[in-house]
Amino acid sequence: MKLLLPYALTFSASIVSSCLSLICAPVFAEAEIAQVVQSDQDVFSDVHDFIWFDQQGPKPLTLDMLALAQDLGFWQSKGLSPNTASVQISRELDDGYSQLFIEMLKTIRPEQDIDEPIGVEQLRQAAQAHHLHNLLDSMLPEHRQVQLLREQIRRYQQLEKYVWPTISSTNYRLGQRSPEIAKLRWMLTQFGDLPAKPSNTYREAIYDPGIVSAIKHFQLRHGLPESGELDSLTRKALQIPPSQKIVHLRKALLRWFALPIQLPERYLWVNIPAYQLQVMENNNSVLSMRVIVGKPETPTPQMATTLNLVTLNPTWTPPSSIIYGELLPKNGRNPGYLAAHGFELRKVTQGNSLAVPLANQSSKQIATQLSEFQLVQQPGADNALGRYRFSILNNEAIYLHDTPVKSLFRRPNRALSHGCVRLEKADILVNYLLTRHINQSPAAIKDALAQKSPRYLKLTEPLPVLMTYLTAWVDARGVVQFRPDIYKLDYP
């Protein structure tokens, strides 16, 4: 399976160019277009040559195309003056919609899937042959999330009509009454975290258990600590206006278009901003765990690849950036640190491995030998990769692995690694692979781990892996989830 280019690079230039190209094009509301087209049939005697209109106005296909364009942020409907109906304007309008469709097609369909560049004339021929709807359908991947995200975009667009309020930094207690509490109640209701119900002005301004439960619900679906308190992080998230939420939803929608049109029956899925790994079978999650991903300065890349090898009791050969940036300075501050944590210098010559212990060696002495030797951490309790390493095909030295430091999984912000993905329950993933992809028994795995030397297990059938960057999605309960844009890909 091919690696996917980072989605930010794939989409940003096309979106900008398409939006700029449409600023000067006459783009109008569908109902108004139909009224103008019907107002003078003589003027539109050649309407049969149009791509997006017939004698009744915009074709149903046109409305579907415009709805998709609006959901993706390519198009905004505007009013039409009743005195501007003419052949020139309508032809220009038809051509403008064709250009909109072409730009959208270029953005959301991989270039290699298009046999030849599509122009207006090709669209006209497809429309006359009644094949245009097939082209539009081919743009829509068969993912349930695509439809769910489009529904949420439209819901949040309804909230854009409000001037989104701010909340004062006050800690409320149960039974307290304040106009600010009424404002908070309204916001939680609009976002769907507090069920709407009849109330009166007096009750709306009282801080009650219903608001506490709603805050917890809001926190849960924004990846915040579920305290039920209006802390600074929760208040900041509440004050993000619907227009900004729509940006996250649209970016997520676009990234679904970049994924394979049909997902595998079984695959491993890491969503980077959610700090979560899931194993999916027939669109259902059968295994889920927390993960640690790359820091913003060393981000985990998005990719579609495969898992093909599991290493038990792995060694770790850190890259130069970690050796010189972290390990040698630590050894300088605490002489003997590297030796105490199982590191040694290794040199491989003619199939033989020469190991040099690091006891009593200074960081400077170790550094002088790195031109001939590699710094390698041996298997053990302190090994940075833990007991398991999961190799995935890629050109960026990225893999999934266990970790001895389990306390970090309790943090809400888990963008902490150098790019690889650390697993909360690596042993559970190995047990899953044993049932389908590795011809070994649990007893054999246990014995191999006890040997404390590397053991390599090749999967009988590679497991597809998706590494995605989705800051918004709709969960299995139909609740829209948001996560921080940790790599600033939604707002560069």
Coordinates of C-alpha atoms in Angstrom, one line a residue:
M1 CA 0.0 0.0 0.0
K2 CA 1.4 3.4 -1.0
L3 CA 2.4 5.9 1.5
L4 CA 0.2 9.0 1.4
L5 CA 1.7 12.5 1.2
P6 CA 1.0 14.7 4.2
Y7 CA -2.6 15.8 3.9
A8 CA -1.7 19.5 4.5
L9 CA 0.5 19.5 1.4
T10 CA -2.0 17.6 -0.6
F11 CA -4.9 20.0 0.0
S12 CA -3.9 23.5 1.0
A13 CA -2.7 24.8 -2.3
S14 CA -5.7 23.4 -4.2
I15 CA -8.2 24.8 -1.7
V16 CA -6.7 28.3 -1.9
S17 CA -6.6 28.3 -5.6
S18 CA -10.1 27.1 -6.0
C19 CA -11.5 29.6 -3.5
L20 CA -9.6 32.5 -5.2
S21 CA -10.8 31.4 -8.7
L22 CA -14.4 31.5 -7.6
I23 CA -14.4 34.9 -6.0
C24 CA -14.9 36.6 -9.4
A25 CA -17.4 34.0 -10.6
P26 CA -21.1 34.7 -10.2
V27 CA -22.3 32.2 -7.6
F28 CA -25.9 32.3 -6.6
A29 CA -28.5 30.6 -4.4
E30 CA -30.1 27.5 -6.1
A31 CA -33.7 28.6 -5.6
E32 CA -33.0 32.0 -7.1
I33 CA -31.2 30.4 -10.1
A34 CA -34.3 28.3 -10.8
Q35 CA -36.5 31.4 -10.6
V36 CA -34.4 33.3 -13.2
V37 CA -34.1 30.4 -15.6
Q38 CA -37.9 29.9 -15.5
S39 CA -38.5 33.7 -16.0
D40 CA -37.6 33.8 -19.7
Q41 CA -37.6 30.5 -21.6
D42 CA -36.6 32.4 -24.9
V43 CA -33.4 33.7 -23.4
F44 CA -32.5 30.1 -22.5
S45 CA -33.3 28.5 -25.8
D46 CA -30.0 26.7 -25.8
V47 CA -30.3 25.5 -22.2
H48 CA -30.0 21.9 -23.5
D49 CA -26.3 22.7 -24.1
F50 CA -25.8 23.6 -20.5
I51 CA -24.1 21.2 -18.1
W52 CA -25.7 22.1 -14.8
F53 CA -29.2 23.5 -15.9
D54 CA -32.2 22.4 -17.8
Q55 CA -35.6 24.2 -18.5
Q56 CA -36.7 23.7 -14.9
G57 CA -33.5 25.3 -13.5
P58 CA -30.6 23.6 -11.8
K59 CA -30.5 19.9 -12.2
P60 CA -30.8 17.7 -9.1
L61 CA -27.2 16.7 -9.8
T62 CA -26.2 20.4 -9.6
L63 CA -27.7 20.7 -6.2
D64 CA -25.8 17.6 -5.0
M65 CA -22.6 19.1 -6.4
L66 CA -23.1 22.5 -4.8
A67 CA -24.0 20.8 -1.4
L68 CA -20.7 18.9 -1.5
A69 CA -18.8 22.0 -2.5
Q70 CA -20.4 24.0 0.3
D71 CA -19.7 21.2 2.9
L72 CA -16.1 21.2 1.8
G73 CA -15.8 24.9 1.9
F74 CA -15.3 25.5 -1.8
W75 CA -18.5 27.5 -2.3
Q76 CA -20.8 30.0 -0.5
S77 CA -24.2 30.8 -1.9
K78 CA -25.0 34.5 -2.5
G79 CA -28.0 36.5 -3.5
L80 CA -28.9 37.2 -7.1
S81 CA -30.3 40.5 -8.4
P82 CA -33.6 39.9 -10.3
N83 CA -32.4 42.3 -13.1
T84 CA -29.3 40.3 -14.0
A85 CA -30.8 37.5 -16.0
S86 CA -29.2 37.1 -19.4
V87 CA -27.6 34.5 -21.6
Q88 CA -24.1 35.7 -20.9
I89 CA -24.6 35.6 -17.2
S90 CA -26.2 32.2 -17.2
R91 CA -23.5 30.8 -19.5
E92 CA -20.9 32.3 -17.3
L93 CA -22.7 30.8 -14.3
D94 CA -22.8 27.3 -16.0
D95 CA -19.1 27.6 -16.8
G96 CA -18.4 28.8 -13.3
Y97 CA -20.0 25.7 -11.8
S98 CA -18.0 23.6 -14.2
Q99 CA -14.7 25.2 -13.1
L100 CA -15.9 24.7 -9.5
F101 CA -16.4 21.0 -10.1
I102 CA -13.1 20.6 -11.9
E103 CA -11.1 22.3 -9.1
M104 CA -13.0 20.2 -6.5
L105 CA -12.2 17.1 -8.5
K106 CA -8.5 17.9 -8.7
T107 CA -8.4 18.4 -4.9
I108 CA -10.3 15.4 -3.6
R109 CA -9.3 12.7 -6.2
P110 CA -5.7 11.5 -6.3
E111 CA -4.1 12.8 -9.6
Q112 CA -3.1 9.3 -10.6
D113 CA -6.7 8.1 -10.6
I114 CA -7.6 10.5 -13.4
D115 CA -6.7 9.1 -16.9
E116 CA -6.5 12.6 -18.5
P117 CA -7.2 16.2 -17.4
I118 CA -10.9 17.0 -17.3
G119 CA -12.1 20.2 -18.9
V120 CA -15.4 21.8 -19.5
E121 CA -15.9 20.0 -22.8
Q122 CA -15.4 16.6 -21.2
L123 CA -18.0 17.6 -18.6
R124 CA -20.4 18.6 -21.3
Q125 CA -20.0 15.3 -23.1
A126 CA -20.5 13.4 -19.8
A127 CA -23.6 15.4 -19.1
Q128 CA -25.1 14.8 -22.5
A129 CA -24.4 11.0 -22.1
H130 CA -26.0 11.2 -18.6
H131 CA -22.7 10.0 -17.0
L132 CA -21.9 13.1 -15.0
H133 CA -23.6 11.7 -11.9
N134 CA -21.2 8.7 -12.1
L135 CA -18.2 11.1 -11.9
L136 CA -19.7 12.9 -8.9
D137 CA -20.5 9.6 -7.2
S138 CA -16.8 8.5 -7.8
M139 CA -15.7 11.5 -5.8
L140 CA -17.5 10.3 -2.6
P141 CA -15.6 7.6 -0.7
E142 CA -17.7 4.8 0.9
H143 CA -17.0 5.9 4.5
R144 CA -19.8 6.4 7.0
Q145 CA -17.7 9.2 8.5
V146 CA -18.1 11.3 5.3
Q147 CA -21.8 11.6 5.7
L148 CA -21.7 12.1 9.4
L149 CA -19.1 14.9 9.1
R150 CA -21.2 16.6 6.4
E151 CA -24.2 16.5 8.8
Q152 CA -22.2 18.1 11.6
I153 CA -20.9 20.8 9.2
R154 CA -24.4 21.8 8.4
R155 CA -25.4 21.7 12.1
Y156 CA -22.6 24.0 13.1
Q157 CA -23.4 26.3 10.1
Q158 CA -26.7 26.9 11.8
L159 CA -24.8 28.2 14.9
E160 CA -22.8 30.7 12.9
K161 CA -25.7 33.1 12.9
Y162 CA -25.1 33.8 16.6
V163 CA -22.4 36.1 18.0
W164 CA -20.6 33.5 20.1
P165 CA -20.2 34.7 23.7
T166 CA -17.3 34.7 26.1
I167 CA -17.4 33.4 29.7
S168 CA -15.8 35.1 32.7
S169 CA -13.2 33.2 34.6
T170 CA -15.3 32.5 37.7
N171 CA -15.5 29.2 39.6
Y172 CA -19.2 28.5 40.3
R173 CA -20.7 26.5 43.1
L174 CA -24.0 24.5 43.1
G175 CA -26.9 26.8 43.7
Q176 CA -25.1 30.0 42.7
R177 CA -27.0 32.3 40.4
S178 CA -25.5 34.6 37.8
P179 CA -26.3 36.0 34.3
E180 CA -23.0 34.3 33.3
I181 CA -24.4 30.9 34.2
A182 CA -27.4 31.5 31.9
K183 CA -24.9 32.3 29.1
L184 CA -23.0 29.0 29.9
R185 CA -26.2 27.0 29.9
W186 CA -27.1 28.4 26.5
M187 CA -23.7 27.5 25.0
L188 CA -23.8 24.0 26.4
T189 CA -27.3 23.6 25.0
Q190 CA -26.4 24.9 21.5
F191 CA -23.4 22.5 21.4
G192 CA -25.7 19.6 22.3
D193 CA -24.0 18.8 25.7
L194 CA -27.0 19.9 27.7
P195 CA -30.5 18.7 26.6
A196 CA -32.8 21.6 25.7
K197 CA -35.9 21.8 28.0
P198 CA -38.4 24.5 29.0
S199 CA -37.1 26.7 31.7
N200 CA -37.6 30.2 33.1
T201 CA -35.2 33.1 33.4
Y202 CA -34.6 32.5 37.1
R203 CA -33.7 28.8 36.8
E204 CA -31.6 29.3 33.7
A205 CA -29.1 31.4 35.7
I206 CA -28.6 28.8 38.5
Y207 CA -25.6 26.5 38.5
D208 CA -27.1 23.1 39.0
P209 CA -26.1 19.4 38.6
G210 CA -27.3 19.4 35.0
I211 CA -24.7 22.0 34.1
V212 CA -22.0 19.9 35.8
S213 CA -23.0 16.8 33.8
A214 CA -23.1 18.8 30.6
I215 CA -19.6 20.2 31.3
K216 CA -18.3 16.6 31.8
H217 CA -19.9 15.6 28.5
F218 CA -18.3 18.5 26.8
Q219 CA -14.9 17.7 28.3
L220 CA -15.1 14.1 27.4
R221 CA -15.7 14.8 23.7
H222 CA -12.9 17.4 23.6
G223 CA -10.3 15.2 25.1
L224 CA -10.1 17.2 28.4
P225 CA -9.9 15.9 31.9
E226 CA -13.5 15.0 32.9
S227 CA -13.7 17.1 36.1
G228 CA -17.0 18.8 35.6
E229 CA -15.4 22.0 36.6
L230 CA -15.2 25.1 34.4
D231 CA -11.5 25.3 34.4
S232 CA -9.4 27.4 32.0
L233 CA -9.0 24.6 29.4
T234 CA -12.7 24.0 29.4
R235 CA -13.6 27.6 29.2
K236 CA -11.2 28.2 26.3
A237 CA -12.7 25.2 24.4
L238 CA -16.2 26.5 25.0
Q239 CA -15.4 29.9 23.6
I240 CA -14.1 28.4 20.3
P241 CA -16.8 29.8 17.9
P242 CA -18.8 27.4 15.6
S243 CA -17.0 28.9 12.5
Q244 CA -13.7 27.5 13.8
K245 CA -15.3 24.2 14.6
I246 CA -16.4 24.0 11.0
V247 CA -12.8 24.4 9.9
H248 CA -11.8 21.3 11.8
L249 CA -14.8 19.4 10.5
R250 CA -14.0 20.3 6.9
K251 CA -10.3 19.4 7.3
A252 CA -11.3 16.1 8.7
L253 CA -13.8 15.6 5.8
L254 CA -11.1 16.3 3.3
R255 CA -8.7 13.9 4.9
W256 CA -11.3 11.1 4.6
F257 CA -11.3 11.8 0.9
A258 CA -7.5 11.2 0.9
L259 CA -7.9 7.7 2.4
P260 CA -8.5 4.6 0.2
I261 CA -12.0 4.7 -1.2
Q262 CA -12.7 1.3 0.4
L263 CA -11.0 0.5 3.7
P264 CA -9.7 -3.0 4.3
E265 CA -11.8 -5.5 6.1
R266 CA -9.3 -5.5 9.0
Y267 CA -6.7 -2.8 9.8
L268 CA -4.9 -1.0 12.5
W269 CA -5.8 2.6 12.9
V270 CA -3.9 5.3 14.7
N271 CA -5.5 8.7 14.9
I272 CA -2.7 11.0 15.9
P273 CA -4.6 14.0 17.5
A274 CA -6.8 11.5 19.4
Y275 CA -3.8 9.7 20.9
Q276 CA -5.6 6.5 20.1
L277 CA -5.0 3.2 18.4
Q278 CA -7.9 0.9 17.3
V279 CA -8.0 -2.4 15.5
M280 CA -10.9 -2.3 13.1
E281 CA -12.8 -5.3 11.8
N282 CA -15.7 -4.8 9.4
N283 CA -16.0 -1.1 10.5
N284 CA -16.1 -2.1 14.2
S285 CA -13.5 -1.4 16.8
V286 CA -12.4 -4.7 18.4
L287 CA -9.3 -3.3 20.2
S288 CA -8.6 0.1 21.5
M289 CA -5.8 1.7 23.5
R290 CA -4.1 5.0 24.3
V291 CA -0.9 5.9 22.4
I292 CA 1.9 8.5 22.6
V293 CA 2.7 10.3 19.4
G294 CA 5.4 12.6 18.1
K295 CA 6.0 16.1 19.5
P296 CA 5.1 19.0 17.3
E297 CA 8.9 19.4 16.5
T298 CA 9.1 15.7 15.7
P299 CA 5.7 14.8 14.4
T300 CA 4.3 11.4 13.6
P301 CA 3.7 11.3 9.9
Q302 CA 0.4 10.4 8.3
M303 CA 0.6 7.3 6.1
A304 CA -1.1 4.2 4.8
T305 CA 1.2 1.2 5.2
T306 CA 1.4 -2.3 6.6
L307 CA 2.6 -4.0 9.8
N308 CA 4.7 -7.0 8.8
L309 CA 7.1 -7.8 11.7
V310 CA 7.0 -8.0 15.5
T311 CA 10.2 -8.1 17.5
L312 CA 10.2 -9.5 21.1
N313 CA 12.8 -8.1 23.4
P314 CA 14.0 -5.6 20.9
T315 CA 17.3 -3.7 21.0
W316 CA 17.3 0.0 20.5
T317 CA 19.7 1.9 18.3
P318 CA 18.9 5.6 18.9
P319 CA 19.5 8.1 16.0
S320 CA 22.2 10.7 16.2
S321 CA 19.8 13.4 17.2
I322 CA 18.9 11.6 20.3
I323 CA 22.4 10.4 21.1
Y324 CA 23.9 13.9 21.0
G325 CA 20.8 15.9 22.0
E326 CA 19.8 13.7 25.0
L327 CA 21.8 10.6 25.9
L328 CA 25.3 12.0 26.0
P329 CA 24.3 15.1 28.0
K330 CA 22.5 12.8 30.5
N331 CA 25.6 10.7 30.8
G332 CA 27.6 13.8 31.3
R333 CA 25.3 15.0 34.1
N334 CA 25.1 11.5 35.7
P335 CA 28.3 9.5 34.9
G336 CA 27.5 5.9 34.2
Y337 CA 23.9 6.6 33.2
L338 CA 24.3 4.9 29.8
A339 CA 25.9 1.8 31.3
A340 CA 23.3 1.6 34.0
H341 CA 20.5 1.6 31.4
G342 CA 21.9 -1.2 29.3
F343 CA 23.7 0.7 26.6
E344 CA 26.9 -0.5 25.0
L345 CA 29.0 0.3 21.9
R346 CA 28.7 -2.3 19.1
K347 CA 30.7 -2.9 16.0
V348 CA 29.7 -5.5 13.4
T349 CA 32.5 -7.0 11.4
Q350 CA 32.2 -10.0 9.1
G351 CA 29.1 -11.3 10.8
N352 CA 30.6 -11.0 14.3
S353 CA 29.4 -8.4 16.8
L354 CA 32.0 -6.7 19.0
A355 CA 30.6 -5.1 22.1
V356 CA 32.3 -2.5 24.2
P357 CA 31.0 -1.9 27.7
L358 CA 30.5 1.7 28.8
A359 CA 31.3 1.5 32.5
N360 CA 33.7 4.2 33.5
Q361 CA 33.6 5.9 30.1
S362 CA 32.9 9.6 29.9
S363 CA 30.5 11.1 27.4
K364 CA 33.5 12.6 25.5
Q365 CA 35.2 9.1 25.3
I366 CA 32.0 7.6 24.0
A367 CA 31.5 10.3 21.4
T368 CA 35.0 9.7 20.0
Q369 CA 34.1 6.1 19.3
L370 CA 30.8 6.7 17.5
S371 CA 32.5 7.0 14.2
E372 CA 33.3 3.2 14.3
F373 CA 30.7 1.9 16.8
Q374 CA 26.9 2.2 17.2
L375 CA 25.3 3.0 20.5
V376 CA 22.8 0.2 21.3
Q377 CA 20.5 -0.4 24.2
Q378 CA 20.2 -4.1 25.1
P379 CA 16.8 -5.7 25.9
G380 CA 15.7 -5.3 29.4
A381 CA 13.4 -3.5 31.8
D382 CA 14.9 -0.1 30.9
N383 CA 14.8 -0.5 27.1
A384 CA 13.1 2.5 25.5
L385 CA 11.1 0.2 23.2
G386 CA 9.8 -2.0 26.1
R387 CA 9.2 -5.7 25.3
Y388 CA 7.7 -5.3 21.8
R389 CA 8.5 -3.5 18.6
F390 CA 6.0 -3.5 15.7
S391 CA 7.7 -2.7 12.3
I392 CA 5.7 -0.9 9.6
L393 CA 6.8 -0.2 6.1
N394 CA 8.0 3.4 5.6
N395 CA 11.0 5.5 4.7
E396 CA 11.0 7.6 7.9
A397 CA 12.2 5.1 10.5
I398 CA 8.7 5.2 12.2
Y399 CA 7.4 2.2 14.1
L400 CA 5.1 1.3 16.9
H401 CA 6.5 0.0 20.2
D402 CA 6.0 -0.8 23.9
T403 CA 7.4 1.5 26.6
P404 CA 8.6 1.0 30.2
V405 CA 7.1 4.4 31.2
K406 CA 3.4 3.7 31.6
S407 CA 2.6 6.8 33.7
L408 CA 2.7 9.1 30.6
F409 CA -0.5 7.5 29.3
R410 CA -2.4 9.3 32.0
R411 CA -1.6 12.7 30.6
P412 CA -4.2 14.4 28.4
N413 CA -1.6 15.7 26.0
R414 CA 0.5 12.8 24.8
A415 CA 2.5 14.4 21.9
L416 CA 5.7 13.4 23.6
S417 CA 7.8 11.1 21.4
H418 CA 10.4 11.6 18.7
G419 CA 7.9 10.5 16.0
C420 CA 7.3 6.8 16.8
V421 CA 4.1 5.6 18.4
R422 CA 4.2 4.2 21.9
L423 CA 1.5 1.7 22.9
E424 CA -0.3 1.6 26.2
K425 CA -1.1 -2.1 25.9
A426 CA 1.5 -3.6 23.5
D427 CA 1.0 -7.1 24.9
I428 CA -2.7 -7.0 24.1
L429 CA -1.9 -6.1 20.5
V430 CA 0.5 -9.1 20.3
N431 CA -2.3 -11.4 21.7
Y432 CA -4.6 -10.1 18.9
L433 CA -2.0 -10.8 16.2
L434 CA -1.5 -14.3 17.6
T435 CA -5.1 -15.1 16.7
R436 CA -4.8 -14.1 13.1
H437 CA -1.3 -13.1 11.9
I438 CA 1.4 -15.0 13.8
N439 CA 1.8 -18.8 13.9
Q440 CA 3.0 -19.0 17.5
S441 CA 1.2 -20.0 20.7
P442 CA 1.0 -17.7 23.7
A443 CA 3.2 -20.2 25.6
A444 CA 5.9 -19.8 22.9
I445 CA 5.7 -16.1 23.2
K446 CA 6.1 -16.2 27.0
D447 CA 9.1 -18.5 26.7
A448 CA 10.7 -16.2 24.1
L449 CA 10.2 -13.1 26.3
A450 CA 11.9 -14.9 29.2
Q451 CA 15.1 -15.5 27.1
K452 CA 15.8 -11.7 27.1
S453 CA 17.2 -11.8 23.6
P454 CA 15.6 -10.5 20.4
R455 CA 13.1 -12.8 18.7
Y456 CA 11.6 -11.9 15.3
L457 CA 8.0 -12.9 14.4
K458 CA 7.0 -12.3 10.8
L459 CA 3.3 -11.9 10.2
T460 CA 1.8 -14.6 7.9
E461 CA -0.4 -11.8 6.4
P462 CA 0.6 -8.1 6.6
L463 CA -1.9 -6.0 8.6
P464 CA -2.9 -2.7 6.9
V465 CA -2.1 0.3 9.0
L466 CA -3.6 3.8 8.7
M467 CA -2.0 6.8 10.5
T468 CA -4.4 9.6 10.2
Y469 CA -4.7 13.2 11.5
L470 CA -8.4 13.8 12.3
T471 CA -9.1 16.6 14.8
A472 CA -12.8 15.9 14.4
W473 CA -15.0 12.8 14.0
V474 CA -18.3 11.3 15.0
D475 CA -18.1 8.4 17.4
A476 CA -20.1 5.2 17.5
R477 CA -22.8 6.9 19.6
G478 CA -23.3 9.7 17.1
V479 CA -21.5 12.3 19.3
V480 CA -19.1 14.7 17.5
Q481 CA -15.6 14.7 18.9
F482 CA -13.0 17.4 18.7
R483 CA -9.3 17.3 19.6
P484 CA -6.6 20.0 19.7
D485 CA -4.7 20.7 16.4
I486 CA -1.4 19.6 17.9
Y487 CA 0.6 20.0 14.7
K488 CA -1.2 23.1 13.4
L489 CA -2.3 21.4 10.2
D490 CA -5.9 22.7 10.4
Y491 CA -4.7 26.3 11.1
P492 CA -1.2 26.5 9.6

